[in-house]
PDB file of C-alpha atoms in Angstrom:
ATOM      1  CA  MET I   1      81.546  92.674  96.696  1.00 45.00           C
ATOM      2  CA  VAL I   2      85.312  92.577  96.707  1.00 47.00           C
ATOM      3  CA  GLU I   3      87.355  89.984  94.851  1.00 49.00           C
ATOM      4  CA  ASP I   4      88.097  86.589  96.331  1.00 59.00           C
ATOM      5  CA  LYS I   5      84.886  86.661  98.308  1.00 78.00           C
ATOM      6  CA  PHE I   6      83.249  83.286  98.798  1.00 88.00           C
ATOM      7  CA  LEU I   7      80.521  84.173 101.266  1.00 93.00           C
ATOM      8  CA  SER I   8      77.611  86.121  99.790  1.00 92.00           C
ATOM      9  CA  TYR I   9      75.953  89.215 101.231  1.00 93.00           C
ATOM     10  CA  ASN I  10      72.717  87.273 100.997  1.00 93.00           C
ATOM     11  CA  ALA I  11      74.070  84.508 103.241  1.00 94.00           C
ATOM     12  CA  MET I  12      75.389  87.102 105.721  1.00 96.00           C
ATOM     13  CA  ASP I  13      72.016  88.849 105.750  1.00 96.00           C
ATOM     14  CA  LYS I  14      70.195  85.585 106.504  1.00 95.00           C
ATOM     15  CA  LEU I  15      72.592  84.741 109.317  1.00 96.00           C
ATOM     16  CA  MET I  16      72.205  88.200 110.858  1.00 96.00           C
ATOM     17  CA  ARG I  17      68.419  87.972 110.667  1.00 96.00           C
ATOM     18  CA  LYS I  18      68.481  84.529 112.228  1.00 95.00           C
ATOM     19  CA  ALA I  19      70.374  86.167 115.108  1.00 95.00           C
ATOM     20  CA  GLY I  20      67.526  88.670 115.460  1.00 95.00           C
ATOM     21  CA  ALA I  21      68.835  91.690 113.556  1.00 96.00           C
ATOM     22  CA  LEU I  22      66.055  93.754 111.942  1.00 94.00           C
ATOM     23  CA  ARG I  23      68.204  95.685 109.483  1.00 96.00           C
ATOM     24  CA  VAL I  24      71.774  95.096 108.416  1.00 97.00           C
ATOM     25  CA  SER I  25      73.947  97.569 106.513  1.00 98.00           C
ATOM     26  CA  ASP I  26      75.965  96.359 103.543  1.00 97.00           C
ATOM     27  CA  ASP I  27      79.234  97.218 105.251  1.00 97.00           C
ATOM     28  CA  ALA I  28      78.189  95.034 108.200  1.00 98.00           C
ATOM     29  CA  LYS I  29      77.590  92.103 105.819  1.00 97.00           C
ATOM     30  CA  GLU I  30      80.985  92.764 104.262  1.00 97.00           C
ATOM     31  CA  ALA I  31      82.706  92.892 107.679  1.00 97.00           C
ATOM     32  CA  LEU I  32      81.046  89.653 108.792  1.00 97.00           C
ATOM     33  CA  ALA I  33      81.989  87.893 105.538  1.00 97.00           C
ATOM     34  CA  VAL I  34      85.617  89.005 105.838  1.00 96.00           C
ATOM     35  CA  ALA I  35      85.837  87.840 109.462  1.00 97.00           C
ATOM     36  CA  LEU I  36      84.278  84.456 108.660  1.00 97.00           C
ATOM     37  CA  GLU I  37      86.525  83.904 105.661  1.00 96.00           C
ATOM     38  CA  ARG I  38      89.604  84.595 107.782  1.00 96.00           C
ATOM     39  CA  LYS I  39      88.351  82.126 110.373  1.00 96.00           C
ATOM     40  CA  ALA I  40      87.569  79.551 107.664  1.00 97.00           C
ATOM     41  CA  LEU I  41      91.027  79.857 106.123  1.00 97.00           C
ATOM     42  CA  ASP I  42      92.653  79.428 109.539  1.00 97.00           C
ATOM     43  CA  ILE I  43      90.621  76.280 110.190  1.00 98.00           C
ATOM     44  CA  ALA I  44      91.203  74.956 106.658  1.00 97.00           C
ATOM     45  CA  GLN I  45      94.961  75.407 106.852  1.00 97.00           C
ATOM     46  CA  VAL I  46      95.171  73.492 110.122  1.00 98.00           C
ATOM     47  CA  ALA I  47      92.832  70.781 108.771  1.00 98.00           C
ATOM     48  CA  LYS I  48      95.013  70.396 105.685  1.00 97.00           C
ATOM     49  CA  LYS I  49      98.060  69.826 107.899  1.00 97.00           C
ATOM     50  CA  MET I  50      96.123  67.255 109.926  1.00 97.00           C
ATOM     51  CA  ALA I  51      95.212  65.350 106.739  1.00 97.00           C
ATOM     52  CA  GLU I  52      98.831  65.417 105.557  1.00 97.00           C
ATOM     53  CA  HIS I  53      99.971  64.227 108.960  1.00 97.00           C
ATOM     54  CA  ALA I  54      97.610  61.262 108.617  1.00 97.00           C
ATOM     55  CA  GLY I  55      99.005  60.467 105.154  1.00 97.00           C
ATOM     56  CA  ARG I  56      95.882  61.548 103.274  1.00 97.00           C
ATOM     57  CA  ARG I  57      95.360  63.956 100.395  1.00 96.00           C
ATOM     58  CA  THR I  58      91.669  64.306 101.201  1.00 97.00           C
ATOM     59  CA  VAL I  59      90.614  66.581 104.055  1.00 98.00           C
ATOM     60  CA  THR I  60      87.848  64.871 106.051  1.00 98.00           C
ATOM     61  CA  LYS I  61      85.425  65.802 108.823  1.00 98.00           C
ATOM     62  CA  LYS I  62      87.854  64.465 111.441  1.00 98.00           C
ATOM     63  CA  ASP I  63      90.540  66.883 110.241  1.00 98.00           C
ATOM     64  CA  ILE I  64      88.113  69.797 110.539  1.00 98.00           C
ATOM     65  CA  GLU I  65      87.052  68.705 114.020  1.00 97.00           C
ATOM     66  CA  LEU I  66      90.655  68.406 115.136  1.00 97.00           C
ATOM     67  CA  ALA I  67      91.429  71.840 113.668  1.00 97.00           C
ATOM     68  CA  LEU I  68      88.473  73.355 115.539  1.00 96.00           C
ATOM     69  CA  ASN I  69      89.907  72.085 118.810  1.00 92.00           C
ATOM     70  CA  GLN I  70      93.324  73.641 118.268  1.00 81.00           C
TER      71      GLN I  70
ATOM     72  CA  MET J   1      72.747  69.759 103.016  1.00 44.00           C
ATOM     73  CA  VAL J   2      70.770  70.026 106.220  1.00 47.00           C
ATOM     74  CA  GLU J   3      68.038  72.565 106.830  1.00 49.00           C
ATOM     75  CA  ASP J   4      68.803  76.104 107.927  1.00 59.00           C
ATOM     76  CA  LYS J   5      72.114  76.025 106.146  1.00 78.00           C
ATOM     77  CA  PHE J   6      73.257  79.356 104.730  1.00 88.00           C
ATOM     78  CA  LEU J   7      76.797  78.526 103.662  1.00 93.00           C
ATOM     79  CA  SER J   8      77.080  76.360 100.555  1.00 92.00           C
ATOM     80  CA  TYR J   9      79.286  73.313 100.054  1.00 93.00           C
ATOM     81  CA  ASN J  10      80.643  75.109  97.012  1.00 93.00           C
ATOM     82  CA  ALA J  11      81.779  78.079  99.115  1.00 94.00           C
ATOM     83  CA  MET J  12      83.358  75.724 101.673  1.00 96.00           C
ATOM     84  CA  ASP J  13      85.146  73.856  98.896  1.00 96.00           C
ATOM     85  CA  LYS J  14      86.574  77.083  97.479  1.00 95.00           C
ATOM     86  CA  LEU J  15      87.774  78.222 100.907  1.00 96.00           C
ATOM     87  CA  MET J  16      89.439  74.859 101.565  1.00 96.00           C
ATOM     88  CA  ARG J  17      91.162  74.915  98.188  1.00 96.00           C
ATOM     89  CA  LYS J  18      92.339  78.464  98.805  1.00 95.00           C
ATOM     90  CA  ALA J  19      93.940  77.101 101.979  1.00 95.00           C
ATOM     91  CA  GLY J  20      95.778  74.535  99.872  1.00 95.00           C
ATOM     92  CA  ALA J  21      93.608  71.426 100.239  1.00 96.00           C
ATOM     93  CA  LEU J  22      93.702  69.155  97.192  1.00 94.00           C
ATOM     94  CA  ARG J  23      90.562  67.151  97.941  1.00 96.00           C
ATOM     95  CA  VAL J  24      87.839  67.786 100.445  1.00 97.00           C
ATOM     96  CA  SER J  25      85.199  65.276 101.547  1.00 98.00           C
ATOM     97  CA  ASP J  26      81.557  66.350 101.718  1.00 97.00           C
ATOM     98  CA  ASP J  27      81.416  65.754 105.450  1.00 97.00           C
ATOM     99  CA  ALA J  28      84.402  68.089 105.876  1.00 98.00           C
ATOM    100  CA  LYS J  29      82.528  70.821 103.971  1.00 97.00           C
ATOM    101  CA  GLU J  30      79.497  70.197 106.158  1.00 97.00           C
ATOM    102  CA  ALA J  31      81.579  70.371 109.357  1.00 97.00           C
ATOM    103  CA  LEU J  32      83.245  73.608 108.259  1.00 97.00           C
ATOM    104  CA  ALA J  33      79.902  75.172 107.329  1.00 97.00           C
ATOM    105  CA  VAL J  34      78.366  74.230 110.686  1.00 96.00           C
ATOM    106  CA  ALA J  35      81.335  75.654 112.603  1.00 97.00           C
ATOM    107  CA  LEU J  36      81.288  78.908 110.627  1.00 97.00           C
ATOM    108  CA  GLU J  37      77.558  79.341 111.027  1.00 96.00           C
ATOM    109  CA  ARG J  38      77.856  78.933 114.788  1.00 96.00           C
ATOM    110  CA  LYS J  39      80.618  81.511 114.833  1.00 96.00           C
ATOM    111  CA  ALA J  40      78.581  83.859 112.628  1.00 97.00           C
ATOM    112  CA  LEU J  41      75.519  83.591 114.852  1.00 97.00           C
ATOM    113  CA  ASP J  42      77.619  84.327 117.939  1.00 97.00           C
ATOM    114  CA  ILE J  43      79.094  87.428 116.300  1.00 98.00           C
ATOM    115  CA  ALA J  44      75.714  88.524 114.927  1.00 97.00           C
ATOM    116  CA  GLN J  45      73.988  88.251 118.296  1.00 97.00           C
ATOM    117  CA  VAL J  46      76.635  90.374 119.991  1.00 98.00           C
ATOM    118  CA  ALA J  47      76.552  92.894 117.104  1.00 98.00           C
ATOM    119  CA  LYS J  48      72.763  93.151 117.406  1.00 97.00           C
ATOM    120  CA  LYS J  49      73.117  93.990 121.109  1.00 97.00           C
ATOM    121  CA  MET J  50      75.731  96.613 120.274  1.00 97.00           C
ATOM    122  CA  ALA J  51      73.375  98.265 117.761  1.00 97.00           C
ATOM    123  CA  GLU J  52      70.534  98.268 120.290  1.00 97.00           C
ATOM    124  CA  HIS J  53      72.852  99.723 122.898  1.00 97.00           C
ATOM    125  CA  ALA J  54      73.630 102.564 120.486  1.00 97.00           C
ATOM    126  CA  GLY J  55      69.925 103.170 119.904  1.00 97.00           C
ATOM    127  CA  ARG J  56      69.916 101.848 116.346  1.00 97.00           C
ATOM    128  CA  ARG J  57      67.777  99.238 114.607  1.00 96.00           C
ATOM    129  CA  THR J  58      70.356  98.776 111.864  1.00 97.00           C
ATOM    130  CA  VAL J  59      73.431  96.664 112.539  1.00 98.00           C
ATOM    131  CA  THR J  60      76.479  98.396 111.048  1.00 98.00           C
ATOM    132  CA  LYS J  61      80.129  97.572 110.404  1.00 98.00           C
ATOM    133  CA  LYS J  62      81.108  99.176 113.720  1.00 98.00           C
ATOM    134  CA  ASP J  63      78.818  96.787 115.595  1.00 98.00           C
ATOM    135  CA  ILE J  64      80.414  93.802 113.862  1.00 98.00           C
ATOM    136  CA  GLU J  65      83.913  95.100 114.617  1.00 97.00           C
ATOM    137  CA  LEU J  66      83.042  95.612 118.272  1.00 97.00           C
ATOM    138  CA  ALA J  67      81.512  92.113 118.422  1.00 97.00           C
ATOM    139  CA  LEU J  68      84.678  90.639 116.915  1.00 96.00           C
ATOM    140  CA  ASN J  69      86.725  92.191 119.685  1.00 92.00           C
ATOM    141  CA  GLN J  70      84.618  90.707 122.492  1.00 81.00           C
TER     142      GLN J  70
END
């Protein structure tokens, strides 16, 4: 697993199997983790701005929800 | 943490902090995890179809990449 990786291969494997995949290669787990982390960072950055805009230092569920609708 | 959850609060916290958030509420971590899992399942289902279309039982990186571009 490369550095700075927060999402485990194990979690990616479970998600893929929940979606019906029988076998999943390691590079597929890696690619899914990278894509999800990019998406998460995008959402998190917007949510952080939303919290700041509301005068808070704590990011809350409402900030995430607003970020998801951007 | 609710059932069927594959992405940990700890991973969500790390991602949010990487994006610059100082504090993150638990319900924000939950909301981010739910959103990412939905996204992951969408990608995984498309990737599974791509693998089947190519006559494979193993989902590979190429299937994920193709699914990401849908």
